[in-house]
Structures are given as C-alpha cells and as structure tokens.
XYZ file of C-alpha atoms in Angstrom:
231
model
C -1.001 3.484 20.808
C 1.624 5.950 22.468
C -1.133 7.868 24.061
C -3.102 5.116 25.520
C -1.276 5.261 29.075
C -2.420 8.782 29.389
C -5.881 8.061 29.397
C -6.163 5.047 31.796
C -10.175 5.305 31.827
C -9.993 4.140 27.917
C -6.628 3.210 27.459
C -7.386 -0.489 26.485
C -9.712 0.723 24.051
C -7.126 2.985 22.404
C -4.964 0.181 22.154
C -7.708 -1.728 20.127
C -8.354 1.159 17.993
C -4.630 1.262 17.302
C -4.755 -2.348 16.484
C -7.777 -1.876 14.293
C -6.129 1.061 12.285
C -3.112 -0.841 11.627
C -4.674 -3.864 10.148
C -7.178 -1.731 8.151
C -4.291 0.124 6.893
C -2.847 -3.346 5.773
C -6.214 -4.174 4.020
C -6.021 -0.860 2.268
C -2.589 -1.071 1.155
C -3.237 -4.407 -0.577
C -6.309 -2.948 -2.294
C -4.633 0.155 -3.617
C -1.489 -1.796 -4.631
C -3.770 -4.217 -6.741
C -5.463 -1.054 -8.308
C -1.955 0.418 -8.797
C -0.559 -2.661 -10.616
C -3.707 -3.236 -12.770
C -4.088 0.467 -13.693
C -0.458 0.550 -15.133
C -0.791 -2.751 -16.820
C -4.191 -1.222 -18.661
C -2.379 1.955 -19.189
C 0.581 0.136 -21.132
C -1.794 -1.596 -23.201
C -3.496 1.580 -23.978
C -0.352 2.715 -25.155
C 1.014 -0.216 -26.949
C -2.364 -2.168 -28.272
C -0.392 -4.957 -30.001
C 0.888 -6.390 -26.581
C -1.388 -9.521 -25.804
C -2.565 -9.714 -22.030
C -3.057 -12.809 -20.143
C -6.676 -14.077 -19.963
C -7.159 -13.146 -16.574
C -6.439 -9.535 -17.472
C -8.164 -9.413 -20.764
C -11.441 -10.981 -18.822
C -11.582 -7.989 -15.966
C -15.116 -6.818 -15.726
C -14.258 -3.015 -15.986
C -17.032 -1.111 -15.072
C -18.683 0.928 -17.826
C -18.580 4.405 -15.898
C -14.664 3.716 -15.851
C -14.487 3.672 -19.521
C -16.316 6.517 -20.060
C -14.961 8.522 -17.067
C -13.210 11.843 -18.377
C -9.744 12.928 -16.767
C -6.571 14.834 -17.702
C -4.345 12.307 -15.372
C -2.974 9.427 -17.599
C -4.169 6.016 -16.342
C -6.388 7.579 -13.518
C -9.678 6.004 -14.799
C -7.949 2.348 -15.164
C -6.721 2.978 -11.261
C -10.491 4.041 -10.166
C -11.687 1.145 -12.318
C -9.183 -1.424 -10.598
C -10.028 -0.170 -7.220
C -13.748 -0.646 -7.777
C -13.049 -4.330 -8.292
C -11.750 -5.036 -4.868
C -13.212 -2.067 -2.961
C -16.216 -4.380 -1.823
C -14.159 -7.178 -0.171
C -11.251 -7.072 2.400
C -7.936 -8.520 1.343
C -7.138 -9.805 5.004
C -6.132 -13.389 4.309
C -3.086 -15.024 2.757
C -5.209 -16.716 0.226
C -6.561 -13.233 -0.899
C -3.400 -11.308 -1.179
C -1.934 -14.403 -3.211
C -4.957 -14.696 -5.477
C -4.579 -11.107 -6.512
C -1.122 -10.800 -6.693
C 0.488 -14.117 -7.876
C -0.494 -13.332 -11.483
C 2.169 -11.115 -11.719
C 5.022 -13.364 -10.515
C 6.601 -16.367 -11.757
C 4.697 -19.820 -11.407
C 5.459 -21.493 -7.790
C 7.203 -18.133 -6.931
C 4.139 -16.197 -5.952
C 4.051 -13.260 -3.673
C 3.510 -15.195 -0.556
C 4.893 -18.385 -1.818
C 7.022 -20.348 0.711
C 10.527 -19.764 -0.825
C 9.983 -16.059 -1.170
C 8.623 -15.487 2.160
C 11.406 -17.506 3.723
C 13.841 -15.246 2.220
C 12.383 -12.390 4.293
C 13.752 -14.383 7.276
C 17.328 -12.873 6.761
C 15.571 -9.301 6.569
C 16.869 -6.835 9.711
C 13.442 -6.393 10.654
C 12.356 -10.131 10.696
C 11.842 -11.465 14.375
C 11.714 -14.753 15.593
C 8.110 -14.518 16.442
C 7.481 -14.287 12.640
C 8.918 -17.656 11.684
C 9.677 -19.776 14.989
C 13.086 -20.143 13.661
C 16.019 -17.789 12.946
C 17.971 -17.677 9.771
C 21.018 -19.417 11.382
C 18.809 -22.124 12.905
C 17.223 -22.539 9.332
C 20.537 -22.914 7.803
C 21.725 -25.531 10.313
C 18.805 -27.674 9.599
C 20.136 -31.423 8.120
C 19.441 -31.387 4.396
C 16.445 -34.208 4.636
C 14.652 -32.098 6.858
C 14.629 -28.850 5.261
C 11.754 -28.849 3.265
C 9.466 -29.699 6.307
C 11.199 -27.045 8.321
C 10.390 -24.553 5.433
C 6.808 -25.455 5.640
C 6.555 -25.246 9.115
C 8.071 -21.916 9.007
C 5.620 -20.559 6.492
C 2.755 -22.104 8.379
C 3.925 -20.228 11.500
C 4.419 -16.973 9.708
C 0.972 -17.462 8.289
C -0.670 -18.213 11.625
C 0.711 -15.018 12.807
C -1.171 -12.978 10.649
C -4.199 -14.854 10.819
C -4.381 -13.968 14.642
C -3.842 -10.392 14.090
C -6.282 -10.215 11.477
C -8.662 -12.193 13.618
C -7.931 -9.930 16.539
C -9.053 -7.140 14.254
C -12.413 -8.819 13.525
C -13.272 -9.754 16.967
C -12.478 -5.950 17.996
C -14.911 -4.884 15.266
C -17.624 -7.216 15.231
C -18.018 -8.503 19.026
C -16.042 -5.592 20.901
C -13.114 -7.685 21.396
C -15.332 -10.510 23.047
C -15.384 -13.450 21.097
C -16.398 -15.726 23.745
C -17.709 -15.038 27.256
C -15.165 -12.544 28.373
C -13.376 -9.692 26.579
C -9.805 -10.517 25.645
C -6.920 -8.855 27.559
C -4.673 -6.196 26.040
C -1.609 -4.436 26.476
C 0.835 -2.123 25.064
C 3.658 -4.326 24.266
C 1.313 -6.937 22.404
C -0.099 -4.290 20.094
C 3.176 -2.663 19.400
C 4.356 -6.065 18.182
C 1.262 -6.734 16.208
C 1.559 -3.157 14.531
C 5.303 -3.915 13.733
C 4.289 -7.231 12.219
C 2.021 -5.557 9.881
C 4.439 -3.199 8.793
C 6.819 -5.814 8.158
C 4.382 -7.622 5.811
C 3.753 -4.759 4.120
C 7.174 -3.403 3.658
C 8.168 -6.902 2.335
C 5.323 -7.248 -0.049
C 5.560 -3.426 -1.129
C 9.478 -4.291 -1.899
C 8.731 -7.428 -3.634
C 6.163 -5.860 -5.910
C 8.399 -3.167 -6.922
C 11.137 -5.207 -7.561
C 9.149 -7.520 -9.794
C 6.835 -5.167 -11.785
C 9.076 -4.017 -14.540
C 10.172 -7.567 -15.345
C 6.500 -8.250 -15.582
C 5.947 -5.568 -18.131
C 8.951 -6.754 -20.040
C 7.864 -10.294 -19.985
C 4.532 -9.232 -21.505
C 6.164 -7.678 -24.212
C 6.101 -4.168 -23.695
C 9.034 -1.936 -24.859
C 10.990 0.186 -22.682
C 9.407 3.528 -23.661
C 6.119 2.119 -22.576
C 7.394 0.542 -19.403
C 8.982 3.694 -18.428
C 6.083 5.712 -19.120
C 3.602 3.683 -16.879
C 6.240 3.288 -14.086
C 6.548 6.657 -13.492
C-alpha cells in the first residue's frame, strides 16, 4: 500500500494486492484462533480426563492422522487437527465467525453479538464509519429507541465488513470487475479498509483472550490445568 504511489503504472493493482493481503490475513487469523482455542481445550481434556466437554466439542471429527501424529510439543497435534477442520473454508462472514466462536461465550453474548460489538464503540480506535453513530450519539438516544438504534448500528458495522470482504472476492475472482467496468480504487479508501480489518481482528482477539480462562473454569478444569494450557 505504501509503495503504490512509487509505481504509477501498477499502483492501482498494488493497492488491490494490499487489500487482498489484509483480508486474507483476517481470514487466517480467525482460522488460526479457532485452531488455537480448540487445541487448548483438547489439551486440557488430555490432562484432566474427568472433565466433561460440551457435545459440540465431543463430536468434533478429528482426523486419524492427528491422533497418531508424534510430536514433542504439547498440544501441537491437537492444534493441527483443529486447523484441518477449517483449512478448506474461509472465515469471512460474521455468520461463520460467530458459528466457530460463540460456543466459547455465554448465550446471547457471543463474540459478534449486538451488545458485545457495541461495547467497542467507545474504543479509542473506533471510527464513525464503523457504526454510523458515535458513542456520545448512542448515549443520547431516548430509551424507547435504544434497541432499534443498537440494531441499526450493528447492521451498519456488519455491512461495512461485508463490503470489504466482497471487494477482496471481486479482486481475486473477477479482477475487481464484478460488472462491466473495473472498480476505482485509491490509497485513502484502501488505508481505511485495512484499518477496519485491524480493528475487527484486534477487538475479537482481545475478547477471546479475556474470555478463554473463564471458559476453562466454567467447564471445570482446575487452575493447574488451566494455567498449563494457557501458557
């Protein structure tokens, strides 16, 4: 992105490449984060077999090769097994992200649930373009209208990322020409999209890190097991 202006002949395509790399990294983050969380839970179960896992984890289809894989690194075979569960899919929609990670959060308070996401509106990195409303504006909404405004803000947030993910799809699959003419692109627009991807990943990562130890406690793992798999 930063070097696109130095090569005018291919500057636009360098900007498209920057956008595709950023969204690809977002996809890779969520796939790796899922593999990481799953592998830590399975490692904890291996250390403390008496703990009963939720049905969804008990019913994971772990490849036989993962069970037989020999390694001196604790939990590595579980990480590779979990990675194989999602490696053939992309994780580039809120529905897919929620489907993978909501199981680690309380009901109705999933990773991308309305109230959790709207808690990010006061984050220093949050922009008006993310939610279509500022934290101060949301706080000033009359009580009878708060739920409707929150729903609208969440829809705005999701639509922002639908557009970013779709643009990457257009670049990869139809040379950024979803219709007749190629779409225009410029440095500022790409910079904002990359900042938005960073915002989503950073906030989700913080939520996962904050939640995971409690999730292990809730399952019944003792502090020794929890600390061992968290390091």
